[in-house]
């Protein structure tokens, strides 16, 4: 708890410093320090112009702080989603950890493939196989027990390509953007297809986004009074899928106002971008385009993970900003700065 | 929009003034101005002591601001629920407004009873009848259309006993408590059995609680792309019931942290009080007890609306504060002050 508090405190100081630097200049165009890892160019300029215009009192585009809601996809937008979503890595590790209690998994698919690390067979099983793995590993315990499992995993698991903790595989320019928006009165939300409870235990420490500003997929939870006191038990039942057309629904359900800015990276974010930018007044839609094969990955229309196809076409029609990773970002990960 | 902004601005000034007054004294016990409509006594003292202890850095009971979550039931806790829940009044008015398009309702129950204002027959139909009325009046339109219907209704509907707008039937001591908590770094939430979308359009103006800090019952919503653009359509299908054992589930789903303070008034709030006060560290559970037959209503164990029976027994065992309306509150409604 103390370590977390200290991190939170340092985070606060960083945010306040950024705020001081950003607010000390008079015009937004003269605030290059707000987004130091962003190259000058059309994308950065569009972001700064938008924030300046909606923040300026008396401007026809002014938006009061209470309505400055910004939503971000997580996988592929705020951090790496390659070579596989972190939640899939979590699921595979959990299957291995639970295998001694399930000798039958050695013979049963999709568990057999998961235990053998045979990702191809797991993915070939489609949504059904993934759901089976999720239910076997995400349900049956209390919410507090599950939180501890996630917390333990995220502090020890390593990214398969870089051998770094997943929480270091975040995009430095996006961390700066989150801080910049908050310094300008925005409330920043994650709206992810991933499970809400696999993000809540670490999102505040890593992104500065508290548990109550997360929207995600969930399984049903049930209140139970035990001898030791009340608990919430996680059931093997889907409650809500926060992906594609589910994202605007999740935004409406949890936030209850239409955002003025949405940032995604794949076709899973298309409806969130449509919903956000169709609102009255000034809105900003943004897409991370993974164009950097050298420093990270390059993928879009034909990728199995994070396919970006329809949303890329619509970006052109709707004037959404396509952030070109290679061109627009000076560094990708925080550790590159060191 | 401008009127709302002005209200928000005035609200901000009031909150800041309260904060200034409250923080200008050194000890909490010497801050009578924070809760001017509360009589001195055990209830007020318990509230001020709790807030002081969890706010004092270095205290073993210190809670960082990010974790200062306070949850409030709405009907009967923040405003009147007698002679009927405001949502039921809304439903009955909507049935009347929609009746010309449904000539068959003149003969069909529970619509016939609703049209005739025969509340007894409506309630005799139980949950099933209420659900039927809700689905007929709350579904089939877009979320924006429904918001406008609620907004129009709440600005014109009058309370049947006092002939005042429902939004004036709020409890002045509770408005002060909400402001006092926020001035002390709390995030205040409503956790109501009522429909989330019948509260969101006015809760910010009346309570200073923004849409994203409401937890309530809901029906399923679906994303649809129309020629005019994307919409969210309300379906005739229950999504979530935020009552009784559903309240801790709703808190977990929407907030993702356990509150440190919960305030209810009926057995519908029992599990929310249990869940909140069973957490580690200092917690405060509170119950409004309607004891004032003269100024308002007196009811508890045998009431159909807002029955307070099990929770009253448990309050004694668990040390929850039972706020005695007659003894603890100087005024009940804001208009009594004038």
mmCIF file of N, CA and C in Angstrom, chain A residues 129-183:
data_model
loop_
_atom_site.group_PDB
_atom_site.id
_atom_site.type_symbol
_atom_site.label_atom_id
_atom_site.label_comp_id
_atom_site.label_asym_id
_atom_site.label_seq_id
_atom_site.Cartn_x
_atom_site.Cartn_y
_atom_site.Cartn_z
ATOM 1 N N UNK A 129 -13.674 -21.291 -27.392
ATOM 2 C CA UNK A 129 -12.525 -21.818 -26.658
ATOM 3 C C UNK A 129 -12.000 -20.778 -25.668
ATOM 4 N N UNK A 130 -11.925 -19.526 -26.109
ATOM 5 C CA UNK A 130 -11.435 -18.466 -25.233
ATOM 6 C C UNK A 130 -12.341 -18.287 -24.023
ATOM 7 N N UNK A 131 -13.651 -18.311 -24.280
ATOM 8 C CA UNK A 131 -14.612 -18.167 -23.182
ATOM 9 C C UNK A 131 -14.455 -19.288 -22.167
ATOM 10 N N UNK A 132 -14.220 -20.497 -22.683
ATOM 11 C CA UNK A 132 -14.074 -21.652 -21.791
ATOM 12 C C UNK A 132 -12.846 -21.458 -20.893
ATOM 13 N N UNK A 133 -11.776 -20.972 -21.506
ATOM 14 C CA UNK A 133 -10.549 -20.741 -20.731
ATOM 15 C C UNK A 133 -10.758 -19.616 -19.709
ATOM 16 N N UNK A 134 -11.463 -18.582 -20.128
ATOM 17 C CA UNK A 134 -11.696 -17.446 -19.218
ATOM 18 C C UNK A 134 -12.550 -17.890 -18.033
ATOM 19 N N UNK A 135 -13.618 -18.613 -18.306
ATOM 20 C CA UNK A 135 -14.509 -19.031 -17.222
ATOM 21 C C UNK A 135 -13.782 -19.950 -16.235
ATOM 22 N N UNK A 136 -12.905 -20.798 -16.758
ATOM 23 C CA UNK A 136 -12.188 -21.739 -15.888
ATOM 24 C C UNK A 136 -11.154 -21.035 -15.011
ATOM 25 N N UNK A 137 -10.752 -19.833 -15.410
ATOM 26 C CA UNK A 137 -9.666 -19.158 -14.689
ATOM 27 C C UNK A 137 -10.099 -17.865 -14.010
ATOM 28 N N UNK A 138 -11.231 -17.279 -14.440
ATOM 29 C CA UNK A 138 -11.651 -15.977 -13.915
ATOM 30 C C UNK A 138 -12.826 -16.081 -12.943
ATOM 31 N N UNK A 139 -13.425 -17.258 -12.804
ATOM 32 C CA UNK A 139 -14.633 -17.376 -11.984
ATOM 33 C C UNK A 139 -14.426 -18.361 -10.838
ATOM 34 N N UNK A 140 -15.358 -18.320 -9.883
ATOM 35 C CA UNK A 140 -15.324 -19.287 -8.791
ATOM 36 C C UNK A 140 -14.710 -18.743 -7.510
ATOM 37 N N UNK A 141 -14.056 -17.581 -7.599
ATOM 38 C CA UNK A 141 -13.438 -17.008 -6.394
ATOM 39 C C UNK A 141 -14.132 -15.682 -6.032
ATOM 40 N N UNK A 142 -13.767 -15.111 -4.888
ATOM 41 C CA UNK A 142 -14.342 -13.805 -4.545
ATOM 42 C C UNK A 142 -13.612 -12.721 -5.345
ATOM 43 N N UNK A 143 -14.236 -11.558 -5.394
ATOM 44 C CA UNK A 143 -13.619 -10.432 -6.114
ATOM 45 C C UNK A 143 -12.271 -10.056 -5.493
ATOM 46 N N UNK A 144 -12.171 -10.169 -4.178
ATOM 47 C CA UNK A 144 -10.911 -9.796 -3.528
ATOM 48 C C UNK A 144 -9.811 -10.814 -3.823
ATOM 49 N N UNK A 145 -10.194 -12.091 -3.861
ATOM 50 C CA UNK A 145 -9.216 -13.122 -4.216
ATOM 51 C C UNK A 145 -8.719 -12.915 -5.652
ATOM 52 N N UNK A 146 -9.655 -12.606 -6.552
ATOM 53 C CA UNK A 146 -9.260 -12.419 -7.952
ATOM 54 C C UNK A 146 -8.354 -11.200 -8.107
ATOM 55 N N UNK A 147 -8.671 -10.142 -7.390
ATOM 56 C CA UNK A 147 -7.843 -8.932 -7.439
ATOM 57 C C UNK A 147 -6.401 -9.261 -7.037
ATOM 58 N N UNK A 148 -6.270 -10.094 -6.019
ATOM 59 C CA UNK A 148 -4.936 -10.468 -5.540
ATOM 60 C C UNK A 148 -4.191 -11.301 -6.594
ATOM 61 N N UNK A 149 -4.928 -12.197 -7.254
ATOM 62 C CA UNK A 149 -4.323 -13.029 -8.313
ATOM 63 C C UNK A 149 -3.781 -12.135 -9.434
ATOM 64 N N UNK A 150 -4.593 -11.162 -9.843
ATOM 65 C CA UNK A 150 -4.168 -10.250 -10.917
ATOM 66 C C UNK A 150 -2.968 -9.426 -10.464
ATOM 67 N N UNK A 151 -3.068 -8.928 -9.246
ATOM 68 C CA UNK A 151 -1.989 -8.101 -8.687
ATOM 69 C C UNK A 151 -0.670 -8.885 -8.663
ATOM 70 N N UNK A 152 -0.727 -10.130 -8.206
ATOM 71 C CA UNK A 152 0.481 -10.970 -8.149
ATOM 72 C C UNK A 152 1.026 -11.226 -9.551
ATOM 73 N N UNK A 153 0.141 -11.499 -10.487
ATOM 74 C CA UNK A 153 0.569 -11.831 -11.843
ATOM 75 C C UNK A 153 1.228 -10.629 -12.513
ATOM 76 N N UNK A 154 0.570 -9.472 -12.414
ATOM 77 C CA UNK A 154 1.060 -8.300 -13.161
ATOM 78 C C UNK A 154 2.430 -7.840 -12.639
ATOM 79 N N UNK A 155 2.732 -8.143 -11.376
ATOM 80 C CA UNK A 155 4.030 -7.708 -10.837
ATOM 81 C C UNK A 155 5.141 -8.699 -11.181
ATOM 82 N N UNK A 156 4.791 -9.906 -11.657
ATOM 83 C CA UNK A 156 5.837 -10.895 -11.956
ATOM 84 C C UNK A 156 5.910 -11.274 -13.435
ATOM 85 N N UNK A 157 4.780 -11.200 -14.148
ATOM 86 C CA UNK A 157 4.763 -11.666 -15.552
ATOM 87 C C UNK A 157 5.631 -10.770 -16.434
ATOM 88 N N UNK A 158 6.226 -11.396 -17.445
ATOM 89 C CA UNK A 158 7.094 -10.660 -18.361
ATOM 90 C C UNK A 158 6.578 -10.758 -19.789
ATOM 91 N N UNK A 159 6.759 -9.683 -20.528
ATOM 92 C CA UNK A 159 6.374 -9.661 -21.935
ATOM 93 C C UNK A 159 7.267 -10.631 -22.714
ATOM 94 N N UNK A 160 6.671 -11.488 -23.572
ATOM 95 C CA UNK A 160 7.446 -12.553 -24.229
ATOM 96 C C UNK A 160 8.544 -12.045 -25.169
ATOM 97 N N UNK A 161 8.408 -10.859 -25.720
ATOM 98 C CA UNK A 161 9.413 -10.349 -26.654
ATOM 99 C C UNK A 161 10.521 -9.581 -25.943
ATOM 100 N N UNK A 162 10.144 -8.764 -24.947
ATOM 101 C CA UNK A 162 11.132 -7.856 -24.345
ATOM 102 C C UNK A 162 11.587 -8.316 -22.963
ATOM 103 N N UNK A 163 10.908 -9.296 -22.412
ATOM 104 C CA UNK A 163 11.197 -9.775 -21.063
ATOM 105 C C UNK A 163 11.043 -8.677 -19.999
ATOM 106 N N UNK A 164 10.268 -7.663 -20.311
ATOM 107 C CA UNK A 164 9.985 -6.613 -19.331
ATOM 108 C C UNK A 164 8.583 -6.809 -18.767
ATOM 109 N N UNK A 165 8.314 -6.288 -17.557
ATOM 110 C CA UNK A 165 6.934 -6.349 -17.054
ATOM 111 C C UNK A 165 5.977 -5.707 -18.059
ATOM 112 N N UNK A 166 4.787 -6.271 -18.168
ATOM 113 C CA UNK A 166 3.794 -5.709 -19.087
ATOM 114 C C UNK A 166 3.569 -4.221 -18.833
ATOM 115 N N UNK A 167 3.610 -3.845 -17.572
ATOM 116 C CA UNK A 167 3.300 -2.446 -17.240
ATOM 117 C C UNK A 167 4.390 -1.481 -17.713
ATOM 118 N N UNK A 168 5.510 -2.010 -18.225
ATOM 119 C CA UNK A 168 6.508 -1.134 -18.861
ATOM 120 C C UNK A 168 6.291 -1.055 -20.369
ATOM 121 N N UNK A 169 5.372 -1.875 -20.875
ATOM 122 C CA UNK A 169 5.115 -1.908 -22.321
ATOM 123 C C UNK A 169 4.019 -0.899 -22.704
ATOM 124 N N UNK A 170 3.933 0.169 -21.921
ATOM 125 C CA UNK A 170 2.947 1.224 -22.204
ATOM 126 C C UNK A 170 3.575 2.246 -23.145
ATOM 127 N N UNK A 171 2.728 2.952 -23.859
ATOM 128 C CA UNK A 171 3.227 3.926 -24.838
ATOM 129 C C UNK A 171 3.475 5.275 -24.157
ATOM 130 N N UNK A 172 4.724 5.677 -24.124
ATOM 131 C CA UNK A 172 5.107 6.932 -23.482
ATOM 132 C C UNK A 172 4.316 8.139 -24.020
ATOM 133 N N UNK A 173 4.136 8.265 -25.344
ATOM 134 C CA UNK A 173 3.374 9.427 -25.834
ATOM 135 C C UNK A 173 1.930 9.434 -25.320
ATOM 136 N N UNK A 174 1.375 8.234 -25.070
ATOM 137 C CA UNK A 174 -0.004 8.172 -24.589
ATOM 138 C C UNK A 174 -0.068 8.543 -23.103
ATOM 139 N N UNK A 175 0.955 8.150 -22.333
ATOM 140 C CA UNK A 175 1.006 8.578 -20.930
ATOM 141 C C UNK A 175 1.018 10.109 -20.863
ATOM 142 N N UNK A 176 1.811 10.711 -21.750
ATOM 143 C CA UNK A 176 1.884 12.180 -21.773
ATOM 144 C C UNK A 176 0.550 12.794 -22.181
ATOM 145 N N UNK A 177 -0.122 12.150 -23.138
ATOM 146 C CA UNK A 177 -1.415 12.675 -23.581
ATOM 147 C C UNK A 177 -2.448 12.600 -22.453
ATOM 148 N N UNK A 178 -2.454 11.473 -21.721
ATOM 149 C CA UNK A 178 -3.385 11.335 -20.592
ATOM 150 C C UNK A 178 -3.157 12.460 -19.582
ATOM 151 N N UNK A 179 -1.887 12.708 -19.248
ATOM 152 C CA UNK A 179 -1.563 13.762 -18.280
ATOM 153 C C UNK A 179 -1.943 15.139 -18.813
ATOM 154 N N UNK A 180 -1.652 15.357 -20.079
ATOM 155 C CA UNK A 180 -1.949 16.646 -20.711
ATOM 156 C C UNK A 180 -3.458 16.927 -20.669
ATOM 157 N N UNK A 181 -4.253 15.904 -20.969
ATOM 158 C CA UNK A 181 -5.708 16.075 -20.955
ATOM 159 C C UNK A 181 -6.201 16.343 -19.534
ATOM 160 N N UNK A 182 -5.675 15.574 -18.571
ATOM 161 C CA UNK A 182 -6.120 15.783 -17.182
ATOM 162 C C UNK A 182 -5.726 17.171 -16.688
ATOM 163 N N UNK A 183 -4.537 17.628 -17.101
ATOM 164 C CA UNK A 183 -4.095 18.973 -16.713
ATOM 165 C C UNK A 183 -5.019 20.032 -17.307
#
